[in-house]
CSV table of C-alpha atoms in Angstrom, one decimal:
chain,number,residue,atom,x,y,z
A,1,UNK,CA,-4.3,-35.8,10.4
A,2,UNK,CA,-1.2,-35.3,12.4
A,3,UNK,CA,1.2,-38.1,13.1
A,4,UNK,CA,2.1,-38.9,16.7
A,5,UNK,CA,5.8,-39.1,17.7
A,6,UNK,CA,5.5,-42.9,18.1
A,7,UNK,CA,4.3,-43.1,14.5
A,8,UNK,CA,7.2,-41.0,13.3
A,9,UNK,CA,9.6,-43.3,15.2
A,10,UNK,CA,8.2,-46.3,13.3
A,11,UNK,CA,8.8,-44.4,10.0
A,12,UNK,CA,12.3,-43.5,11.0
A,13,UNK,CA,13.3,-47.2,11.4
A,14,UNK,CA,12.5,-47.7,7.7
A,15,UNK,CA,14.5,-44.7,6.7
A,16,UNK,CA,17.7,-45.6,8.7
A,17,UNK,CA,18.4,-49.3,8.9
A,18,UNK,CA,19.5,-50.5,12.4
A,19,UNK,CA,17.8,-47.5,14.1
A,20,UNK,CA,16.1,-48.7,17.3
A,21,UNK,CA,14.1,-45.9,19.0
A,22,UNK,CA,13.5,-46.2,22.7
A,23,UNK,CA,11.8,-42.8,23.3
A,24,UNK,CA,10.1,-40.1,21.1
A,25,UNK,CA,8.8,-36.6,21.8
A,26,UNK,CA,7.3,-34.0,19.6
A,27,UNK,CA,9.6,-31.3,18.2
A,28,UNK,CA,8.7,-27.7,17.3
A,29,UNK,CA,8.1,-27.1,13.6
A,30,UNK,CA,5.8,-25.4,11.1
A,31,UNK,CA,2.5,-27.2,12.1
A,32,UNK,CA,0.8,-26.4,8.7
A,33,UNK,CA,3.6,-28.2,6.8
A,34,UNK,CA,5.4,-30.8,8.9
A,35,UNK,CA,5.0,-33.3,11.7
A,36,UNK,CA,8.3,-33.6,13.6
A,37,UNK,CA,9.7,-35.6,16.4
A,38,UNK,CA,12.9,-36.1,18.4
A,39,UNK,CA,14.1,-39.7,18.9
A,40,UNK,CA,16.4,-41.4,21.4
A,41,UNK,CA,17.8,-44.7,20.2
A,42,UNK,CA,19.2,-47.7,22.1
A,43,UNK,CA,22.7,-46.4,21.9
A,44,UNK,CA,21.9,-43.0,23.4
A,45,UNK,CA,22.0,-41.1,20.1
A,46,UNK,CA,19.4,-38.4,19.2
A,47,UNK,CA,17.7,-38.1,15.8
A,48,UNK,CA,15.2,-35.7,14.3
A,49,UNK,CA,12.3,-36.8,12.0
A,50,UNK,CA,10.5,-34.4,9.7
A,51,UNK,CA,7.4,-35.8,7.8
A,52,UNK,CA,5.5,-33.6,5.3
A,53,UNK,CA,1.8,-33.1,5.5
A,54,UNK,CA,1.2,-32.3,1.8
A,55,UNK,CA,3.0,-32.5,-1.5
A,56,UNK,CA,4.4,-28.9,-1.4
A,57,UNK,CA,6.0,-29.6,2.0
A,58,UNK,CA,7.5,-32.8,0.7
A,59,UNK,CA,9.0,-30.9,-2.2
A,60,UNK,CA,10.6,-28.4,0.2
A,61,UNK,CA,12.2,-31.3,2.2
A,62,UNK,CA,13.7,-32.7,-1.0
A,63,UNK,CA,15.0,-29.2,-1.9
A,64,UNK,CA,16.6,-29.0,1.6
A,65,UNK,CA,18.3,-32.4,0.9
A,66,UNK,CA,19.9,-30.9,-2.2
A,67,UNK,CA,20.9,-27.7,-0.3
A,68,UNK,CA,22.6,-29.7,2.5
A,69,UNK,CA,24.6,-31.7,-0.1
A,70,UNK,CA,25.7,-28.4,-1.6
A,71,UNK,CA,27.3,-27.3,1.7
A,72,UNK,CA,30.7,-28.8,1.2
A,73,UNK,CA,33.0,-29.6,4.1
A,74,UNK,CA,35.0,-26.4,3.3
A,75,UNK,CA,31.9,-24.2,3.5
A,76,UNK,CA,30.6,-25.8,6.6
A,77,UNK,CA,34.0,-25.3,8.3
A,78,UNK,CA,33.7,-21.5,7.8
A,79,UNK,CA,30.3,-21.2,9.5
A,80,UNK,CA,30.1,-20.4,13.2
A,81,UNK,CA,27.4,-23.1,13.7
A,82,UNK,CA,26.7,-26.7,12.7
A,83,UNK,CA,24.5,-27.8,9.8
A,84,UNK,CA,22.1,-30.8,9.7
A,85,UNK,CA,23.1,-34.0,8.0
A,86,UNK,CA,20.6,-36.3,6.3
A,87,UNK,CA,20.8,-39.8,7.7
A,88,UNK,CA,18.1,-41.3,5.5
A,89,UNK,CA,14.8,-40.9,3.9
A,90,UNK,CA,11.7,-43.0,3.1
A,91,UNK,CA,9.0,-42.4,0.5
A,92,UNK,CA,5.4,-43.1,1.3
A,93,UNK,CA,3.2,-42.6,-1.7
A,94,UNK,CA,4.0,-39.0,-3.0
A,95,UNK,CA,5.5,-37.8,0.3
A,96,UNK,CA,9.1,-38.2,1.6
A,97,UNK,CA,10.1,-38.3,5.2
A,98,UNK,CA,13.6,-37.4,6.2
A,99,UNK,CA,15.7,-38.4,9.3
A,100,UNK,CA,18.5,-36.1,10.4
A,101,UNK,CA,21.5,-36.7,12.7
A,102,UNK,CA,21.3,-35.1,16.1
A,103,UNK,CA,22.5,-31.6,16.7
A,104,UNK,CA,23.2,-30.3,20.2
A,105,UNK,CA,21.3,-27.5,21.7
A,106,UNK,CA,17.7,-26.6,22.2
A,107,UNK,CA,15.2,-24.1,20.8
A,108,UNK,CA,14.2,-21.0,22.8
A,109,UNK,CA,11.4,-18.6,22.5
A,110,UNK,CA,12.0,-15.0,21.3
A,111,UNK,CA,11.3,-13.8,24.9
A,112,UNK,CA,14.0,-16.2,26.2
A,113,UNK,CA,16.5,-15.1,23.6
A,114,UNK,CA,15.8,-11.5,24.4
A,115,UNK,CA,16.3,-12.1,28.1
A,116,UNK,CA,19.7,-13.7,27.4
A,117,UNK,CA,23.1,-12.0,27.7
A,118,UNK,CA,24.6,-9.5,25.3
A,119,UNK,CA,27.0,-12.3,24.3
A,120,UNK,CA,24.1,-14.5,23.0
A,121,UNK,CA,22.7,-11.5,21.1
A,122,UNK,CA,26.1,-11.0,19.4
A,123,UNK,CA,26.2,-14.8,18.6
A,124,UNK,CA,22.9,-14.4,16.8
A,125,UNK,CA,24.1,-11.4,14.9
A,126,UNK,CA,27.2,-13.2,13.8
A,127,UNK,CA,25.2,-16.3,12.7
A,128,UNK,CA,22.9,-14.1,10.5
A,129,UNK,CA,25.8,-12.4,8.9
A,130,UNK,CA,27.5,-15.7,8.1
A,131,UNK,CA,24.4,-16.9,6.3
A,132,UNK,CA,24.0,-13.7,4.3
A,133,UNK,CA,27.7,-13.8,3.3
A,134,UNK,CA,27.5,-17.3,1.8
A,135,UNK,CA,28.7,-17.4,-1.9
A,136,UNK,CA,25.9,-16.9,-4.4
A,137,UNK,CA,27.2,-19.9,-6.3
A,138,UNK,CA,25.8,-22.1,-3.6
A,139,UNK,CA,22.3,-21.1,-4.7
A,140,UNK,CA,22.9,-20.9,-8.4
A,141,UNK,CA,24.6,-24.3,-8.6
A,142,UNK,CA,21.7,-25.9,-6.9
A,143,UNK,CA,19.3,-24.2,-9.4
A,144,UNK,CA,17.5,-22.4,-6.6
A,145,UNK,CA,15.5,-19.1,-6.9
A,146,UNK,CA,17.3,-15.8,-7.3
A,147,UNK,CA,15.6,-12.4,-7.1
A,148,UNK,CA,16.8,-8.9,-7.8
A,149,UNK,CA,15.3,-6.2,-5.5
A,150,UNK,CA,12.7,-5.1,-8.0
A,151,UNK,CA,11.8,-8.7,-8.8
A,152,UNK,CA,11.4,-9.5,-5.1
A,153,UNK,CA,9.2,-6.4,-4.6
A,154,UNK,CA,7.0,-7.3,-7.6
A,155,UNK,CA,6.7,-10.9,-6.3
A,156,UNK,CA,5.5,-9.5,-2.9
A,157,UNK,CA,3.0,-7.2,-4.7
A,158,UNK,CA,1.6,-10.2,-6.5
A,159,UNK,CA,1.2,-12.0,-3.2
A,160,UNK,CA,-0.5,-8.9,-1.7
A,161,UNK,CA,-3.0,-9.0,-4.6
A,162,UNK,CA,-3.7,-12.6,-4.0
A,163,UNK,CA,-4.3,-12.0,-0.3
A,164,UNK,CA,-6.6,-9.1,-1.0
A,165,UNK,CA,-8.9,-11.3,-3.1
A,166,UNK,CA,-9.7,-13.3,0.0
A,167,UNK,CA,-11.6,-10.3,1.4
A,168,UNK,CA,-10.3,-11.2,4.9
A,169,UNK,CA,-7.4,-8.7,5.2
A,170,UNK,CA,-8.3,-5.5,7.1
A,171,UNK,CA,-8.3,-2.5,4.7
A,172,UNK,CA,-6.0,-0.6,7.0
A,173,UNK,CA,-3.3,-3.3,6.6
A,174,UNK,CA,-3.8,-3.6,2.8
A,175,UNK,CA,-3.3,0.2,2.4
A,176,UNK,CA,-0.2,0.1,4.8
A,177,UNK,CA,1.5,-2.8,3.0
A,178,UNK,CA,0.7,-1.5,-0.5
A,179,UNK,CA,2.2,1.9,0.4
A,180,UNK,CA,5.4,0.3,1.7
A,181,UNK,CA,5.7,-1.9,-1.4
A,182,UNK,CA,5.3,1.1,-3.7
A,183,UNK,CA,8.0,3.1,-1.8
A,184,UNK,CA,10.9,2.3,-4.1
A,185,UNK,CA,13.4,3.9,-1.8
A,186,UNK,CA,12.8,1.1,0.7
A,187,UNK,CA,13.8,-1.6,-1.8
A,188,UNK,CA,17.3,-0.5,-2.6
A,189,UNK,CA,19.4,-3.3,-1.1
A,190,UNK,CA,22.1,-5.8,-2.1
A,191,UNK,CA,20.6,-9.3,-2.6
A,192,UNK,CA,22.3,-12.0,-0.6
A,193,UNK,CA,21.9,-15.7,0.2
A,194,UNK,CA,18.9,-16.0,2.4
A,195,UNK,CA,17.9,-18.9,4.7
A,196,UNK,CA,14.3,-18.1,3.9
A,197,UNK,CA,12.6,-19.8,6.9
A,198,UNK,CA,14.7,-18.5,9.7
A,199,UNK,CA,12.9,-18.1,13.1
A,200,UNK,CA,13.5,-19.1,16.7
A,201,UNK,CA,12.5,-22.7,16.1
A,202,UNK,CA,15.3,-23.2,13.6
A,203,UNK,CA,18.0,-21.8,16.0
A,204,UNK,CA,19.6,-24.2,18.4
A,205,UNK,CA,21.2,-22.7,21.5
A,206,UNK,CA,23.4,-24.2,24.1
A,207,UNK,CA,24.1,-21.8,27.0
A,208,UNK,CA,25.2,-18.5,25.4
A,209,UNK,CA,26.2,-20.0,22.1
A,210,UNK,CA,24.3,-20.7,18.8
A,211,UNK,CA,25.2,-24.3,18.1
A,212,UNK,CA,23.2,-25.0,14.9
A,213,UNK,CA,20.8,-23.7,12.3
A,214,UNK,CA,18.2,-26.0,10.8
A,215,UNK,CA,15.2,-25.8,8.4
A,216,UNK,CA,17.0,-25.1,5.1
A,217,UNK,CA,14.0,-25.6,2.9
A,218,UNK,CA,13.7,-22.2,1.3
A,219,UNK,CA,17.3,-21.2,0.5
A,220,UNK,CA,17.5,-18.5,-2.2
A,221,UNK,CA,19.1,-15.2,-3.2
A,222,UNK,CA,16.9,-12.3,-2.2
A,223,UNK,CA,16.2,-9.8,0.6
A,224,UNK,CA,18.2,-10.4,3.8
A,225,UNK,CA,15.5,-8.7,5.8
A,226,UNK,CA,13.3,-11.8,5.5
A,227,UNK,CA,15.7,-13.6,7.9
A,228,UNK,CA,15.2,-10.7,10.4
A,229,UNK,CA,11.4,-10.9,10.6
A,230,UNK,CA,11.5,-13.0,13.8
A,231,UNK,CA,13.8,-10.5,15.4
A,232,UNK,CA,11.5,-7.5,15.2
A,233,UNK,CA,8.9,-9.5,17.2
A,234,UNK,CA,11.1,-8.8,20.2
A,235,UNK,CA,9.9,-6.1,22.6
A,236,UNK,CA,13.4,-5.6,23.9
A,237,UNK,CA,15.0,-2.8,21.8
A,238,UNK,CA,18.4,-3.3,23.4
A,239,UNK,CA,18.5,-6.9,22.3
A,240,UNK,CA,17.5,-6.0,18.8
A,241,UNK,CA,20.1,-3.2,18.6
A,242,UNK,CA,22.9,-5.5,19.9
A,243,UNK,CA,22.0,-8.2,17.3
A,244,UNK,CA,21.9,-5.6,14.5
A,245,UNK,CA,25.2,-4.0,15.5
A,246,UNK,CA,27.0,-7.3,15.5
A,247,UNK,CA,25.4,-8.3,12.2
A,248,UNK,CA,26.4,-5.0,10.5
A,249,UNK,CA,30.0,-5.2,11.7
A,250,UNK,CA,30.3,-8.8,10.6
A,251,UNK,CA,28.9,-8.4,7.1
A,252,UNK,CA,31.1,-7.8,4.1
A,253,UNK,CA,28.4,-5.7,2.4
A,254,UNK,CA,27.7,-2.0,3.3
A,255,UNK,CA,25.1,-1.4,6.0
A,256,UNK,CA,21.5,-1.5,4.9
A,257,UNK,CA,19.7,1.5,6.6
A,258,UNK,CA,16.2,0.1,5.8
A,259,UNK,CA,16.8,-3.5,6.9
A,260,UNK,CA,14.6,-3.5,9.9
A,261,UNK,CA,11.8,-1.6,8.1
A,262,UNK,CA,11.5,-4.4,5.5
A,263,UNK,CA,11.9,-7.0,8.3
A,264,UNK,CA,8.8,-5.5,10.0
A,265,UNK,CA,6.9,-5.6,6.8
A,266,UNK,CA,7.9,-9.2,6.3
A,267,UNK,CA,6.8,-10.1,9.8
A,268,UNK,CA,3.4,-8.4,9.3
A,269,UNK,CA,2.8,-9.8,5.8
A,270,UNK,CA,3.6,-13.4,7.1
A,271,UNK,CA,0.1,-13.3,8.6
A,272,UNK,CA,-1.5,-12.7,5.2
A,273,UNK,CA,0.6,-15.6,3.8
A,274,UNK,CA,-0.5,-17.8,6.6
A,275,UNK,CA,-4.2,-17.0,5.9
A,276,UNK,CA,-3.8,-17.8,2.2
A,277,UNK,CA,-2.1,-21.1,3.0
A,278,UNK,CA,-4.9,-22.0,5.4
A,279,UNK,CA,-7.5,-21.2,2.8
A,280,UNK,CA,-5.7,-23.3,0.2
A,281,UNK,CA,-5.6,-26.2,2.7
A,282,UNK,CA,-9.2,-25.6,3.7
A,283,UNK,CA,-8.0,-25.7,7.3
A,284,UNK,CA,-10.5,-23.7,9.3
A,285,UNK,CA,-8.3,-23.7,12.4
A,286,UNK,CA,-5.5,-21.9,10.5
A,287,UNK,CA,-8.0,-19.5,8.9
A,288,UNK,CA,-9.5,-18.5,12.2
A,289,UNK,CA,-6.1,-18.1,13.8
A,290,UNK,CA,-4.8,-16.0,10.9
A,291,UNK,CA,-7.9,-13.8,11.0
A,292,UNK,CA,-7.6,-13.3,14.7
A,293,UNK,CA,-3.9,-12.2,14.5
A,294,UNK,CA,-4.7,-9.9,11.5
A,295,UNK,CA,-7.4,-8.2,13.5
A,296,UNK,CA,-5.1,-7.7,16.5
A,297,UNK,CA,-2.4,-6.3,14.3
A,298,UNK,CA,-4.9,-3.9,12.6
A,299,UNK,CA,-6.1,-2.7,16.0
A,300,UNK,CA,-2.6,-2.1,17.2
A,301,UNK,CA,-1.7,-0.1,14.0
A,302,UNK,CA,-4.9,1.9,14.3
A,303,UNK,CA,-4.2,2.8,17.9
A,304,UNK,CA,-0.4,3.1,18.1
A,305,UNK,CA,0.7,3.4,14.5
A,306,UNK,CA,2.6,0.1,14.4
A,307,UNK,CA,6.3,-0.3,13.7
A,308,UNK,CA,7.6,2.0,11.0
A,309,UNK,CA,7.9,0.3,7.6
A,310,UNK,CA,7.6,3.0,4.9
A,311,UNK,CA,10.3,5.6,4.3
A,312,UNK,CA,7.8,8.0,2.9
A,313,UNK,CA,4.9,8.8,5.4
A,314,UNK,CA,1.6,7.2,4.6
A,315,UNK,CA,-0.7,9.8,3.2
A,316,UNK,CA,-4.0,10.4,5.0
A,317,UNK,CA,-7.2,9.7,3.2
A,318,UNK,CA,-8.9,12.8,1.8
A,319,UNK,CA,-12.0,14.1,3.5
A,320,UNK,CA,-15.2,13.7,1.5
A,321,UNK,CA,-17.1,17.0,1.4
A,322,UNK,CA,-20.8,16.8,0.7
A,323,UNK,CA,-22.2,19.8,-1.3
A,324,UNK,CA,-24.5,22.0,0.6
A,325,UNK,CA,-28.1,22.1,-0.6
A,326,UNK,CA,-29.0,25.1,-2.8
A,327,UNK,CA,-30.5,28.0,-0.8
A,328,UNK,CA,-32.9,29.0,-3.6
A,329,UNK,CA,-34.5,27.0,-6.4
A,330,UNK,CA,-33.0,27.5,-9.8
A,331,UNK,CA,-34.4,30.4,-11.7
A,332,UNK,CA,-34.6,31.2,-15.4
A,333,UNK,CA,-32.2,33.8,-16.5
A,334,UNK,CA,-33.6,36.4,-18.8
A,335,UNK,CA,-31.6,38.8,-20.9
A,336,UNK,CA,-30.3,41.7,-18.8
A,337,UNK,CA,-31.1,44.5,-21.3
A,338,UNK,CA,-33.2,44.8,-24.4
A,339,UNK,CA,-32.1,47.5,-26.8
A,340,UNK,CA,-34.6,48.8,-29.3
A,341,UNK,CA,-33.3,50.1,-32.7
A,342,UNK,CA,-33.5,53.9,-33.0
A,343,UNK,CA,-32.9,54.6,-36.6
A,344,UNK,CA,-32.8,53.0,-40.1
A,345,UNK,CA,-29.2,54.2,-40.7
A,346,UNK,CA,-27.8,51.9,-38.0
A,347,UNK,CA,-29.4,48.4,-38.4
A,348,UNK,CA,-26.5,46.8,-36.5
A,349,UNK,CA,-27.9,48.1,-33.3
A,350,UNK,CA,-30.9,45.8,-33.4
A,351,UNK,CA,-32.3,44.1,-30.4
A,352,UNK,CA,-29.8,41.7,-28.8
A,353,UNK,CA,-29.7,39.7,-25.6
A,354,UNK,CA,-27.4,40.5,-22.7
A,355,UNK,CA,-24.3,38.4,-21.9
A,356,UNK,CA,-24.8,34.8,-20.9
A,357,UNK,CA,-24.6,34.0,-17.2
A,358,UNK,CA,-22.8,31.0,-15.6
A,359,UNK,CA,-25.5,28.8,-14.4
A,360,UNK,CA,-29.2,28.7,-13.4
A,361,UNK,CA,-29.8,30.2,-10.1
A,362,UNK,CA,-26.6,32.2,-10.0
A,363,UNK,CA,-27.9,35.5,-11.3
A,364,UNK,CA,-31.1,37.4,-11.8
A,365,UNK,CA,-31.8,40.1,-14.4
A,366,UNK,CA,-29.7,43.1,-13.5
A,367,UNK,CA,-31.7,45.8,-15.4
A,368,UNK,CA,-35.3,45.9,-16.5
A,369,UNK,CA,-36.5,48.3,-19.2
A,370,UNK,CA,-39.9,49.8,-18.7
A,371,UNK,CA,-41.4,52.0,-21.5
A,372,UNK,CA,-43.0,55.3,-20.2
A,373,UNK,CA,-45.0,57.9,-22.0
A,374,UNK,CA,-43.6,61.3,-22.6
A,375,UNK,CA,-45.5,64.5,-22.1
A,376,UNK,CA,-44.0,66.4,-25.0
A,377,UNK,CA,-42.2,65.6,-28.2
A,378,UNK,CA,-38.5,65.4,-28.3
A,379,UNK,CA,-36.3,67.9,-30.0
A,380,UNK,CA,-34.9,66.7,-33.4
A,381,UNK,CA,-31.6,64.9,-33.0
A,382,UNK,CA,-28.5,66.3,-34.5
A,383,UNK,CA,-26.6,63.0,-34.1
A,384,UNK,CA,-29.0,60.5,-35.4
A,385,UNK,CA,-26.8,57.5,-35.8
A,386,UNK,CA,-24.2,58.0,-33.1
A,387,UNK,CA,-26.3,57.1,-30.2
A,388,UNK,CA,-27.1,53.6,-31.3
A,389,UNK,CA,-23.4,52.6,-30.8
A,390,UNK,CA,-23.3,54.7,-27.6
A,391,UNK,CA,-26.4,53.0,-26.2
A,392,UNK,CA,-25.0,49.6,-27.0
A,393,UNK,CA,-21.7,50.4,-25.4
A,394,UNK,CA,-23.5,51.6,-22.2
A,395,UNK,CA,-25.6,48.5,-22.2
A,396,UNK,CA,-22.4,46.4,-22.3
A,397,UNK,CA,-21.1,48.5,-19.4
A,398,UNK,CA,-24.3,47.7,-17.4
A,399,UNK,CA,-24.0,44.0,-18.3
A,400,UNK,CA,-20.3,43.9,-17.1
A,401,UNK,CA,-21.4,45.5,-13.9
A,402,UNK,CA,-23.9,42.6,-13.5
A,403,UNK,CA,-21.3,39.9,-14.0
A,404,UNK,CA,-18.8,41.5,-11.6
A,405,UNK,CA,-16.1,42.5,-14.2
A,406,UNK,CA,-16.5,46.3,-14.0
A,407,UNK,CA,-14.3,48.4,-11.8
A,408,UNK,CA,-16.9,50.0,-9.6
A,409,UNK,CA,-20.1,49.0,-8.0
A,410,UNK,CA,-22.0,52.1,-9.1
A,411,UNK,CA,-21.0,51.9,-12.8
A,412,UNK,CA,-24.2,49.9,-13.6
A,413,UNK,CA,-26.4,52.7,-12.3
A,414,UNK,CA,-24.4,55.4,-14.1
A,415,UNK,CA,-24.7,53.5,-17.4
A,416,UNK,CA,-28.4,53.1,-17.0
A,417,UNK,CA,-28.9,56.8,-16.3
A,418,UNK,CA,-26.7,57.7,-19.4
A,419,UNK,CA,-28.7,55.4,-21.6
A,420,UNK,CA,-32.0,57.0,-20.5
A,421,UNK,CA,-30.6,60.5,-21.2
A,422,UNK,CA,-29.5,59.5,-24.6
A,423,UNK,CA,-32.9,58.1,-25.4
A,424,UNK,CA,-34.5,61.4,-24.5
A,425,UNK,CA,-32.4,63.1,-27.2
A,426,UNK,CA,-33.0,60.6,-29.9
A,427,UNK,CA,-35.3,61.3,-32.9
A,428,UNK,CA,-38.8,60.2,-33.1
A,429,UNK,CA,-38.4,56.7,-34.2
A,430,UNK,CA,-39.2,53.4,-32.4
A,431,UNK,CA,-39.3,49.7,-33.3
A,432,UNK,CA,-39.0,49.1,-37.1
A,433,UNK,CA,-41.3,52.1,-38.0
A,434,UNK,CA,-40.3,54.6,-40.7
A,435,UNK,CA,-39.4,58.0,-39.3
A,436,UNK,CA,-42.4,60.4,-39.4
A,437,UNK,CA,-41.9,64.0,-40.4
A,438,UNK,CA,-44.2,65.0,-37.6
A,439,UNK,CA,-43.5,64.2,-34.0
A,440,UNK,CA,-45.8,61.4,-32.7
A,441,UNK,CA,-48.3,62.1,-30.0
A,442,UNK,CA,-47.4,61.5,-26.4
A,443,UNK,CA,-49.8,58.6,-26.2
A,444,UNK,CA,-48.1,56.7,-29.1
A,445,UNK,CA,-44.5,57.5,-28.3
A,446,UNK,CA,-42.8,54.6,-26.4
A,447,UNK,CA,-39.2,55.2,-27.6
A,448,UNK,CA,-38.2,56.8,-24.4
A,449,UNK,CA,-37.5,54.3,-21.7
A,450,UNK,CA,-36.6,54.3,-18.0
A,451,UNK,CA,-34.1,51.8,-16.7
A,452,UNK,CA,-34.7,50.2,-13.3
A,453,UNK,CA,-31.6,48.8,-11.7
A,454,UNK,CA,-32.2,45.6,-9.7
A,455,UNK,CA,-29.4,44.8,-7.2
A,456,UNK,CA,-27.3,41.8,-8.1
A,457,UNK,CA,-27.8,39.1,-5.4
A,458,UNK,CA,-24.2,38.0,-5.7
A,459,UNK,CA,-22.8,41.3,-4.4
């Protein structure tokens, strides 16, 4: 339940003895974490009250208290803006409420800041550079977090995994963010002191000057692009360019060419972090708001491509090709040629199957052997054993023609004709029978064969 400004005024009187509020109004803040109010006392002084809504927010306020104490007068004097000062605090159960002294200036929206003068844009760039040039000892002495570029990238990857488990992040955004986080060239930067929660509500402006920076609950050493996430929300490119030019010229570090890319990623990913926070708090209003913003972002990226974040272009998903249905049913593949032995002196030329074919349905028998009767007995062979090897060799040639490895399309037919001619000159043997001194009759003799060539369907 949110506390009203009048309730916060009553709490403030307990935190700062002698404070007598005469007026109270709500102040902009992180609504999921804090209730805030601006107070006016009887002496005309202004105060700011921040009251946490849960234990984690209370711990952040206590961290900010330590951070503000670490800003010595010497460090504060070098900054181009003012810092808050804690006037008092009060503890209510496990939560601590803090009261801060008044700082001049007022918050403005991003649109109002963009519509300001070039001088105001340069003021913002100088303020950002001053924060990022703060000494690292300010963070280390306060025992605050410090991340190398790779540690920061891995931390963000872990957060992405956590967000993905909710099942509420559009796949297009998950893929986009993961690709950017795995693009290591994007994450080569010099770590610096980072405000950690910088946005327009923590920038106080008076006229054309940045008067103060508030909200120091997340100070750390990390990626300076996190403090630029609010900037990339502006649609005025001239404003962004002016802020960035002043920032770059004011920094002591070398320019970071990928600063705005990581800032855009940080701005987008903040929506996923907001969703996870809403789910953890079981706040349905936050959840619905986060889902709505994520859907709008996904539609924008799908239609316009979104702001560039990755250095390497995002690869397009591969097309899924469905296999075409088979034109013919699978057929059994039979041996292409059967060779009968023609003499006892060459047992190695026994019957053997043709070469194996690749797969069912990819070939049909190339040659069929049909025995035919002869009208007259053959003449005795003068080269009884030689033709067995020759026939086998020609059979191989025919088989090679079938599987497409021969040199010419007609070689299969030539081999078949040669094999038939050789059979006509062989002696009077067939099968495993013993050679007979007399020529067999025409009715019994089947040793002579005719080869019928069947066209290969693959040609």
